[in-house]
Every structure is written in C-alpha cells, then in structure tokens.
Amino acid sequence: MKCPYCGFPDTKVIDSRPTEDNEAVRRRRACLKCKKRFTTYERYEDQAIVVIKKDENREPFMRSKILSGMIRSAEKRPVPVERLEQAADAIETQLNHLNQREVTTAYIGELVMDQLREIDQVAYVRFASVYREFQDVDSFYRELNSLKGEQAEDSKDE
C-alpha cells in the first residue's frame, strides 16, 4: 500500500478489525519511511455479471428480475416469498461462483427452473411454459410427463 503522504510504496499494518456492519476490514497502517499513520478499508467486490439475451444484446444481471419471474410463476400458490428469495440468492451465488463475466439467459433460466422444480411443481411448469415458449398442449404434456417420470424415480429411491 502506497503512503498517501510521501508516496513510499511500503507500509506496515498496525491494527486490523472488521467494521461495525462486518462489510469491510479497517486497517490502521504506518508508512515505513515518513512514519505517518493512515486508515484503509478493504471491501469484497462482487464481479459484475453481464447477461447475454436471446437477441445477443447484453445487460447487467439483476437479481430482482429473477425474483419477479419466480413470484409471478408461484402466484396463488402456497409458496412463501422468503423461499423464493432464498432461491434467488442461491442462483445469484451460483452465478458469482462461475467466475465468468457473461452468462446467457438460457443458463439462468435453467437455474431458475431447477430451483422452482424443488419448490413447487406448478410454479415450475408455469415458468417453463413461458421460458421454453410452449406452443401447444403437447408441449405441456411432455413437460408434465417428464415431471411424473422424475417423481416415479424418486419414489423408487425411497
């Protein structure tokens, strides 16, 4: 860390402690040349994720869009909003752990469907019908049969 007073490139950390909100680390430093003291703050920085849309346009990732889509899908269902918020948090965490700057809407949509499949199957089918652009009743039947097959496999495992 460069000294803000004399510009010397080397300093020593005298004291280190978290801030009151635990969102940063406060470090008290001393310059090894001029001996002056100063304080620095170290914060975690989320990587900005850019979403690549179907039309190849790019826009910043917004957790609120995921959550609103999930809430819309679970409308009039016995699903607490807190559970959907936890799912949106889990999706955001997964995206941050990818260490990729750009992610497609297709990938995000699959993550949302995975979460909804576990939370509420009706909400899952609602979301899938919009996301996968079901064109007819047969599309719904295929998705429902896929869900039924998963349920049958799960009951065999128990």
mmCIF file with all atom_site columns, C-alpha atoms in Angstrom:
data_model
loop_
_atom_site.group_PDB
_atom_site.id
_atom_site.type_symbol
_atom_site.label_atom_id
_atom_site.label_alt_id
_atom_site.label_comp_id
_atom_site.label_asym_id
_atom_site.label_entity_id
_atom_site.label_seq_id
_atom_site.pdbx_PDB_ins_code
_atom_site.Cartn_x
_atom_site.Cartn_y
_atom_site.Cartn_z
_atom_site.occupancy
_atom_site.B_iso_or_equiv
_atom_site.pdbx_formal_charge
_atom_site.auth_seq_id
_atom_site.auth_comp_id
_atom_site.auth_asym_id
_atom_site.auth_atom_id
_atom_site.pdbx_PDB_model_num
ATOM 1   C CA . MET A 1 1   ? 0.000   0.000   0.000   1.00 0.00 ? 1   MET A CA 1
ATOM 2   C CA . LYS A 1 2   ? 1.449   3.319   -1.079  1.00 0.00 ? 2   LYS A CA 1
ATOM 3   C CA . CYS A 1 3   ? 1.697   6.045   1.587   1.00 0.00 ? 3   CYS A CA 1
ATOM 4   C CA . PRO A 1 4   ? -0.742  8.907   0.795   1.00 0.00 ? 4   PRO A CA 1
ATOM 5   C CA . TYR A 1 5   ? 1.659   11.438  2.396   1.00 0.00 ? 5   TYR A CA 1
ATOM 6   C CA . CYS A 1 6   ? 5.082   10.712  0.924   1.00 0.00 ? 6   CYS A CA 1
ATOM 7   C CA . GLY A 1 7   ? 4.286   8.146   -1.779  1.00 0.00 ? 7   GLY A CA 1
ATOM 8   C CA . PHE A 1 8   ? 6.607   5.487   -0.344  1.00 0.00 ? 8   PHE A CA 1
ATOM 9   C CA . PRO A 1 9   ? 5.468   2.101   -1.736  1.00 0.00 ? 9   PRO A CA 1
ATOM 10  C CA . ASP A 1 10  ? 5.712   0.125   1.522   1.00 0.00 ? 10  ASP A CA 1
ATOM 11  C CA . THR A 1 11  ? 3.604   0.358   4.686   1.00 0.00 ? 11  THR A CA 1
ATOM 12  C CA . LYS A 1 12  ? 3.052   -1.744  7.767   1.00 0.00 ? 12  LYS A CA 1
ATOM 13  C CA . VAL A 1 13  ? -0.339  -2.824  9.155   1.00 0.00 ? 13  VAL A CA 1
ATOM 14  C CA . ILE A 1 14  ? -0.562  -1.814  12.820  1.00 0.00 ? 14  ILE A CA 1
ATOM 15  C CA . ASP A 1 15  ? -4.143  -2.833  13.566  1.00 0.00 ? 15  ASP A CA 1
ATOM 16  C CA . SER A 1 16  ? -6.839  -4.710  11.658  1.00 0.00 ? 16  SER A CA 1
ATOM 17  C CA . ARG A 1 17  ? -10.503 -5.141  12.617  1.00 0.00 ? 17  ARG A CA 1
ATOM 18  C CA . PRO A 1 18  ? -13.918 -5.521  10.964  1.00 0.00 ? 18  PRO A CA 1
ATOM 19  C CA . THR A 1 19  ? -16.196 -2.508  10.605  1.00 0.00 ? 19  THR A CA 1
ATOM 20  C CA . GLU A 1 20  ? -19.394 -2.361  12.673  1.00 0.00 ? 20  GLU A CA 1
ATOM 21  C CA . ASP A 1 21  ? -21.520 -3.810  9.863   1.00 0.00 ? 21  ASP A CA 1
ATOM 22  C CA . ASN A 1 22  ? -18.943 -6.531  9.067   1.00 0.00 ? 22  ASN A CA 1
ATOM 23  C CA . GLU A 1 23  ? -18.941 -5.400  5.445   1.00 0.00 ? 23  GLU A CA 1
ATOM 24  C CA . ALA A 1 24  ? -15.304 -4.309  5.398   1.00 0.00 ? 24  ALA A CA 1
ATOM 25  C CA . VAL A 1 25  ? -11.988 -4.605  7.220   1.00 0.00 ? 25  VAL A CA 1
ATOM 26  C CA . ARG A 1 26  ? -10.491 -1.446  8.694   1.00 0.00 ? 26  ARG A CA 1
ATOM 27  C CA . ARG A 1 27  ? -6.694  -1.409  8.658   1.00 0.00 ? 27  ARG A CA 1
ATOM 28  C CA . ARG A 1 28  ? -4.549  1.099   10.506  1.00 0.00 ? 28  ARG A CA 1
ATOM 29  C CA . ARG A 1 29  ? -1.238  1.497   8.661   1.00 0.00 ? 29  ARG A CA 1
ATOM 30  C CA . ALA A 1 30  ? 2.073   3.256   9.180   1.00 0.00 ? 30  ALA A CA 1
ATOM 31  C CA . CYS A 1 31  ? 4.471   4.370   6.452   1.00 0.00 ? 31  CYS A CA 1
ATOM 32  C CA . LEU A 1 32  ? 7.897   2.769   6.811   1.00 0.00 ? 32  LEU A CA 1
ATOM 33  C CA . LYS A 1 33  ? 9.601   5.953   5.558   1.00 0.00 ? 33  LYS A CA 1
ATOM 34  C CA . CYS A 1 34  ? 7.792   9.017   6.997   1.00 0.00 ? 34  CYS A CA 1
ATOM 35  C CA . LYS A 1 35  ? 6.161   7.118   9.918   1.00 0.00 ? 35  LYS A CA 1
ATOM 36  C CA . LYS A 1 36  ? 2.780   8.824   9.362   1.00 0.00 ? 36  LYS A CA 1
ATOM 37  C CA . ARG A 1 37  ? -0.339  6.768   10.038  1.00 0.00 ? 37  ARG A CA 1
ATOM 38  C CA . PHE A 1 38  ? -3.470  6.368   7.934   1.00 0.00 ? 38  PHE A CA 1
ATOM 39  C CA . THR A 1 39  ? -6.506  4.108   7.672   1.00 0.00 ? 39  THR A CA 1
ATOM 40  C CA . THR A 1 40  ? -7.601  1.930   4.755   1.00 0.00 ? 40  THR A CA 1
ATOM 41  C CA . TYR A 1 41  ? -10.762 -0.113  4.237   1.00 0.00 ? 41  TYR A CA 1
ATOM 42  C CA . GLU A 1 42  ? -10.856 -3.452  2.459   1.00 0.00 ? 42  GLU A CA 1
ATOM 43  C CA . ARG A 1 43  ? -14.194 -4.500  0.946   1.00 0.00 ? 43  ARG A CA 1
ATOM 44  C CA . TYR A 1 44  ? -15.370 -7.518  -1.020  1.00 0.00 ? 44  TYR A CA 1
ATOM 45  C CA . GLU A 1 45  ? -16.274 -6.597  -4.574  1.00 0.00 ? 45  GLU A CA 1
ATOM 46  C CA . ASP A 1 46  ? -18.811 -8.658  -6.483  1.00 0.00 ? 46  ASP A CA 1
ATOM 47  C CA . GLN A 1 47  ? -17.909 -9.392  -10.046 1.00 0.00 ? 47  GLN A CA 1
ATOM 48  C CA . ALA A 1 48  ? -20.281 -7.547  -12.358 1.00 0.00 ? 48  ALA A CA 1
ATOM 49  C CA . ILE A 1 49  ? -22.158 -10.153 -14.361 1.00 0.00 ? 49  ILE A CA 1
ATOM 50  C CA . VAL A 1 50  ? -23.486 -9.326  -17.809 1.00 0.00 ? 50  VAL A CA 1
ATOM 51  C CA . VAL A 1 51  ? -26.458 -11.281 -19.163 1.00 0.00 ? 51  VAL A CA 1
ATOM 52  C CA . ILE A 1 52  ? -26.475 -12.230 -22.847 1.00 0.00 ? 52  ILE A CA 1
ATOM 53  C CA . LYS A 1 53  ? -30.084 -12.153 -24.036 1.00 0.00 ? 53  LYS A CA 1
ATOM 54  C CA . LYS A 1 54  ? -31.585 -14.290 -26.822 1.00 0.00 ? 54  LYS A CA 1
ATOM 55  C CA . ASP A 1 55  ? -31.184 -11.431 -29.322 1.00 0.00 ? 55  ASP A CA 1
ATOM 56  C CA . GLU A 1 56  ? -27.457 -11.189 -28.348 1.00 0.00 ? 56  GLU A CA 1
ATOM 57  C CA . ASN A 1 57  ? -27.989 -7.869  -26.534 1.00 0.00 ? 57  ASN A CA 1
ATOM 58  C CA . ARG A 1 58  ? -26.233 -7.544  -23.203 1.00 0.00 ? 58  ARG A CA 1
ATOM 59  C CA . GLU A 1 59  ? -27.475 -6.051  -19.964 1.00 0.00 ? 59  GLU A CA 1
ATOM 60  C CA . PRO A 1 60  ? -26.350 -6.085  -16.322 1.00 0.00 ? 60  PRO A CA 1
ATOM 61  C CA . PHE A 1 61  ? -27.530 -9.005  -14.190 1.00 0.00 ? 61  PHE A CA 1
ATOM 62  C CA . MET A 1 62  ? -30.445 -8.067  -11.946 1.00 0.00 ? 62  MET A CA 1
ATOM 63  C CA . ARG A 1 63  ? -31.472 -10.460 -9.173  1.00 0.00 ? 63  ARG A CA 1
ATOM 64  C CA . SER A 1 64  ? -34.823 -8.631  -8.976  1.00 0.00 ? 64  SER A CA 1
ATOM 65  C CA . LYS A 1 65  ? -35.762 -9.888  -12.465 1.00 0.00 ? 65  LYS A CA 1
ATOM 66  C CA . ILE A 1 66  ? -35.229 -13.490 -11.401 1.00 0.00 ? 66  ILE A CA 1
ATOM 67  C CA . LEU A 1 67  ? -37.234 -12.984 -8.233  1.00 0.00 ? 67  LEU A CA 1
ATOM 68  C CA . SER A 1 68  ? -40.132 -11.253 -10.000 1.00 0.00 ? 68  SER A CA 1
ATOM 69  C CA . GLY A 1 69  ? -40.344 -14.082 -12.561 1.00 0.00 ? 69  GLY A CA 1
ATOM 70  C CA . MET A 1 70  ? -40.390 -16.651 -9.773  1.00 0.00 ? 70  MET A CA 1
ATOM 71  C CA . ILE A 1 71  ? -43.047 -14.716 -7.841  1.00 0.00 ? 71  ILE A CA 1
ATOM 72  C CA . ARG A 1 72  ? -45.188 -14.464 -10.976 1.00 0.00 ? 72  ARG A CA 1
ATOM 73  C CA . SER A 1 73  ? -44.860 -18.217 -11.534 1.00 0.00 ? 73  SER A CA 1
ATOM 74  C CA . ALA A 1 74  ? -45.808 -19.007 -7.938  1.00 0.00 ? 74  ALA A CA 1
ATOM 75  C CA . GLU A 1 75  ? -48.765 -16.620 -7.874  1.00 0.00 ? 75  GLU A CA 1
ATOM 76  C CA . LYS A 1 76  ? -51.728 -18.057 -5.928  1.00 0.00 ? 76  LYS A CA 1
ATOM 77  C CA . ARG A 1 77  ? -49.582 -21.000 -4.818  1.00 0.00 ? 77  ARG A CA 1
ATOM 78  C CA . PRO A 1 78  ? -48.691 -21.845 -1.198  1.00 0.00 ? 78  PRO A CA 1
ATOM 79  C CA . VAL A 1 79  ? -45.100 -20.718 -1.641  1.00 0.00 ? 79  VAL A CA 1
ATOM 80  C CA . PRO A 1 80  ? -43.658 -18.205 0.842   1.00 0.00 ? 80  PRO A CA 1
ATOM 81  C CA . VAL A 1 81  ? -41.868 -15.261 -0.751  1.00 0.00 ? 81  VAL A CA 1
ATOM 82  C CA . GLU A 1 82  ? -38.967 -15.906 1.640   1.00 0.00 ? 82  GLU A CA 1
ATOM 83  C CA . ARG A 1 83  ? -38.436 -19.299 -0.025  1.00 0.00 ? 83  ARG A CA 1
ATOM 84  C CA . LEU A 1 84  ? -38.325 -17.665 -3.462  1.00 0.00 ? 84  LEU A CA 1
ATOM 85  C CA . GLU A 1 85  ? -35.879 -15.060 -2.153  1.00 0.00 ? 85  GLU A CA 1
ATOM 86  C CA . GLN A 1 86  ? -33.637 -17.848 -0.853  1.00 0.00 ? 86  GLN A CA 1
ATOM 87  C CA . ALA A 1 87  ? -33.782 -19.484 -4.289  1.00 0.00 ? 87  ALA A CA 1
ATOM 88  C CA . ALA A 1 88  ? -32.890 -16.182 -5.992  1.00 0.00 ? 88  ALA A CA 1
ATOM 89  C CA . ASP A 1 89  ? -29.966 -15.797 -3.558  1.00 0.00 ? 89  ASP A CA 1
ATOM 90  C CA . ALA A 1 90  ? -28.797 -19.338 -4.367  1.00 0.00 ? 90  ALA A CA 1
ATOM 91  C CA . ILE A 1 91  ? -28.936 -18.609 -8.099  1.00 0.00 ? 91  ILE A CA 1
ATOM 92  C CA . GLU A 1 92  ? -27.010 -15.355 -7.672  1.00 0.00 ? 92  GLU A CA 1
ATOM 93  C CA . THR A 1 93  ? -24.385 -17.173 -5.593  1.00 0.00 ? 93  THR A CA 1
ATOM 94  C CA . GLN A 1 94  ? -24.037 -19.866 -8.260  1.00 0.00 ? 94  GLN A CA 1
ATOM 95  C CA . LEU A 1 95  ? -23.549 -17.219 -10.934 1.00 0.00 ? 95  LEU A CA 1
ATOM 96  C CA . ASN A 1 96  ? -20.926 -15.397 -8.857  1.00 0.00 ? 96  ASN A CA 1
ATOM 97  C CA . HIS A 1 97  ? -19.030 -18.646 -8.300  1.00 0.00 ? 97  HIS A CA 1
ATOM 98  C CA . LEU A 1 98  ? -18.841 -19.310 -12.049 1.00 0.00 ? 98  LEU A CA 1
ATOM 99  C CA . ASN A 1 99  ? -16.113 -16.670 -12.328 1.00 0.00 ? 99  ASN A CA 1
ATOM 100 C CA . GLN A 1 100 ? -17.495 -15.680 -15.719 1.00 0.00 ? 100 GLN A CA 1
ATOM 101 C CA . ARG A 1 101 ? -18.262 -12.129 -16.665 1.00 0.00 ? 101 ARG A CA 1
ATOM 102 C CA . GLU A 1 102 ? -21.024 -13.084 -19.122 1.00 0.00 ? 102 GLU A CA 1
ATOM 103 C CA . VAL A 1 103 ? -23.839 -15.610 -18.703 1.00 0.00 ? 103 VAL A CA 1
ATOM 104 C CA . THR A 1 104 ? -26.653 -16.466 -21.109 1.00 0.00 ? 104 THR A CA 1
ATOM 105 C CA . THR A 1 105 ? -30.320 -16.138 -20.243 1.00 0.00 ? 105 THR A CA 1
ATOM 106 C CA . ALA A 1 106 ? -30.632 -19.806 -21.195 1.00 0.00 ? 106 ALA A CA 1
ATOM 107 C CA . TYR A 1 107 ? -28.275 -20.805 -18.385 1.00 0.00 ? 107 TYR A CA 1
ATOM 108 C CA . ILE A 1 108 ? -30.011 -18.546 -15.876 1.00 0.00 ? 108 ILE A CA 1
ATOM 109 C CA . GLY A 1 109 ? -33.414 -19.900 -16.945 1.00 0.00 ? 109 GLY A CA 1
ATOM 110 C CA . GLU A 1 110 ? -32.252 -23.462 -16.304 1.00 0.00 ? 110 GLU A CA 1
ATOM 111 C CA . LEU A 1 111 ? -31.048 -22.479 -12.823 1.00 0.00 ? 111 LEU A CA 1
ATOM 112 C CA . VAL A 1 112 ? -34.427 -20.879 -12.092 1.00 0.00 ? 112 VAL A CA 1
ATOM 113 C CA . MET A 1 113 ? -36.284 -23.975 -13.309 1.00 0.00 ? 113 MET A CA 1
ATOM 114 C CA . ASP A 1 114 ? -34.089 -26.240 -11.166 1.00 0.00 ? 114 ASP A CA 1
ATOM 115 C CA . GLN A 1 115 ? -34.968 -24.178 -8.102  1.00 0.00 ? 115 GLN A CA 1
ATOM 116 C CA . LEU A 1 116 ? -38.688 -23.992 -8.914  1.00 0.00 ? 116 LEU A CA 1
ATOM 117 C CA . ARG A 1 117 ? -38.858 -27.737 -9.591  1.00 0.00 ? 117 ARG A CA 1
ATOM 118 C CA . GLU A 1 118 ? -37.779 -28.282 -5.963  1.00 0.00 ? 118 GLU A CA 1
ATOM 119 C CA . ILE A 1 119 ? -40.066 -25.593 -4.525  1.00 0.00 ? 119 ILE A CA 1
ATOM 120 C CA . ASP A 1 120 ? -43.374 -26.056 -6.345  1.00 0.00 ? 120 ASP A CA 1
ATOM 121 C CA . GLN A 1 121 ? -44.075 -28.092 -9.467  1.00 0.00 ? 121 GLN A CA 1
ATOM 122 C CA . VAL A 1 122 ? -46.985 -25.919 -10.614 1.00 0.00 ? 122 VAL A CA 1
ATOM 123 C CA . ALA A 1 123 ? -44.787 -22.810 -10.408 1.00 0.00 ? 123 ALA A CA 1
ATOM 124 C CA . TYR A 1 124 ? -42.115 -24.759 -12.275 1.00 0.00 ? 124 TYR A CA 1
ATOM 125 C CA . VAL A 1 125 ? -44.493 -25.662 -15.128 1.00 0.00 ? 125 VAL A CA 1
ATOM 126 C CA . ARG A 1 126 ? -45.763 -22.083 -15.316 1.00 0.00 ? 126 ARG A CA 1
ATOM 127 C CA . PHE A 1 127 ? -42.217 -20.742 -15.571 1.00 0.00 ? 127 PHE A CA 1
ATOM 128 C CA . ALA A 1 128 ? -41.179 -23.441 -18.048 1.00 0.00 ? 128 ALA A CA 1
ATOM 129 C CA . SER A 1 129 ? -44.174 -22.717 -20.274 1.00 0.00 ? 129 SER A CA 1
ATOM 130 C CA . VAL A 1 130 ? -43.051 -19.115 -20.701 1.00 0.00 ? 130 VAL A CA 1
ATOM 131 C CA . TYR A 1 131 ? -39.313 -19.764 -20.666 1.00 0.00 ? 131 TYR A CA 1
ATOM 132 C CA . ARG A 1 132 ? -39.414 -22.663 -23.122 1.00 0.00 ? 132 ARG A CA 1
ATOM 133 C CA . GLU A 1 133 ? -42.148 -20.963 -25.156 1.00 0.00 ? 133 GLU A CA 1
ATOM 134 C CA . PHE A 1 134 ? -44.606 -23.872 -25.208 1.00 0.00 ? 134 PHE A CA 1
ATOM 135 C CA . GLN A 1 135 ? -46.500 -23.607 -28.468 1.00 0.00 ? 135 GLN A CA 1
ATOM 136 C CA . ASP A 1 136 ? -49.232 -26.167 -27.859 1.00 0.00 ? 136 ASP A CA 1
ATOM 137 C CA . VAL A 1 137 ? -50.816 -28.560 -25.365 1.00 0.00 ? 137 VAL A CA 1
ATOM 138 C CA . ASP A 1 138 ? -48.417 -31.343 -26.385 1.00 0.00 ? 138 ASP A CA 1
ATOM 139 C CA . SER A 1 139 ? -45.530 -29.250 -25.064 1.00 0.00 ? 139 SER A CA 1
ATOM 140 C CA . PHE A 1 140 ? -47.243 -29.122 -21.681 1.00 0.00 ? 140 PHE A CA 1
ATOM 141 C CA . TYR A 1 141 ? -47.863 -32.874 -21.734 1.00 0.00 ? 141 TYR A CA 1
ATOM 142 C CA . ARG A 1 142 ? -44.215 -33.601 -22.492 1.00 0.00 ? 142 ARG A CA 1
ATOM 143 C CA . GLU A 1 143 ? -43.083 -31.432 -19.578 1.00 0.00 ? 143 GLU A CA 1
ATOM 144 C CA . LEU A 1 144 ? -45.656 -32.944 -17.212 1.00 0.00 ? 144 LEU A CA 1
ATOM 145 C CA . ASN A 1 145 ? -44.670 -36.476 -18.241 1.00 0.00 ? 145 ASN A CA 1
ATOM 146 C CA . SER A 1 146 ? -41.044 -35.574 -17.592 1.00 0.00 ? 146 SER A CA 1
ATOM 147 C CA . LEU A 1 147 ? -42.006 -34.403 -14.094 1.00 0.00 ? 147 LEU A CA 1
ATOM 148 C CA . LYS A 1 148 ? -44.041 -37.562 -13.479 1.00 0.00 ? 148 LYS A CA 1
ATOM 149 C CA . GLY A 1 149 ? -41.056 -39.677 -14.540 1.00 0.00 ? 149 GLY A CA 1
ATOM 150 C CA . GLU A 1 150 ? -38.835 -37.844 -12.047 1.00 0.00 ? 150 GLU A CA 1
ATOM 151 C CA . GLN A 1 151 ? -41.400 -38.403 -9.280  1.00 0.00 ? 151 GLN A CA 1
ATOM 152 C CA . ALA A 1 152 ? -41.590 -42.130 -10.082 1.00 0.00 ? 152 ALA A CA 1
ATOM 153 C CA . GLU A 1 153 ? -37.783 -42.404 -9.916  1.00 0.00 ? 153 GLU A CA 1
ATOM 154 C CA . ASP A 1 154 ? -37.702 -40.509 -6.629  1.00 0.00 ? 154 ASP A CA 1
ATOM 155 C CA . SER A 1 155 ? -40.297 -42.804 -5.050  1.00 0.00 ? 155 SER A CA 1
ATOM 156 C CA . LYS A 1 156 ? -38.289 -45.879 -6.163  1.00 0.00 ? 156 LYS A CA 1
ATOM 157 C CA . ASP A 1 157 ? -35.175 -44.495 -4.448  1.00 0.00 ? 157 ASP A CA 1
ATOM 158 C CA . GLU A 1 158 ? -37.014 -44.140 -1.108  1.00 0.00 ? 158 GLU A CA 1
#
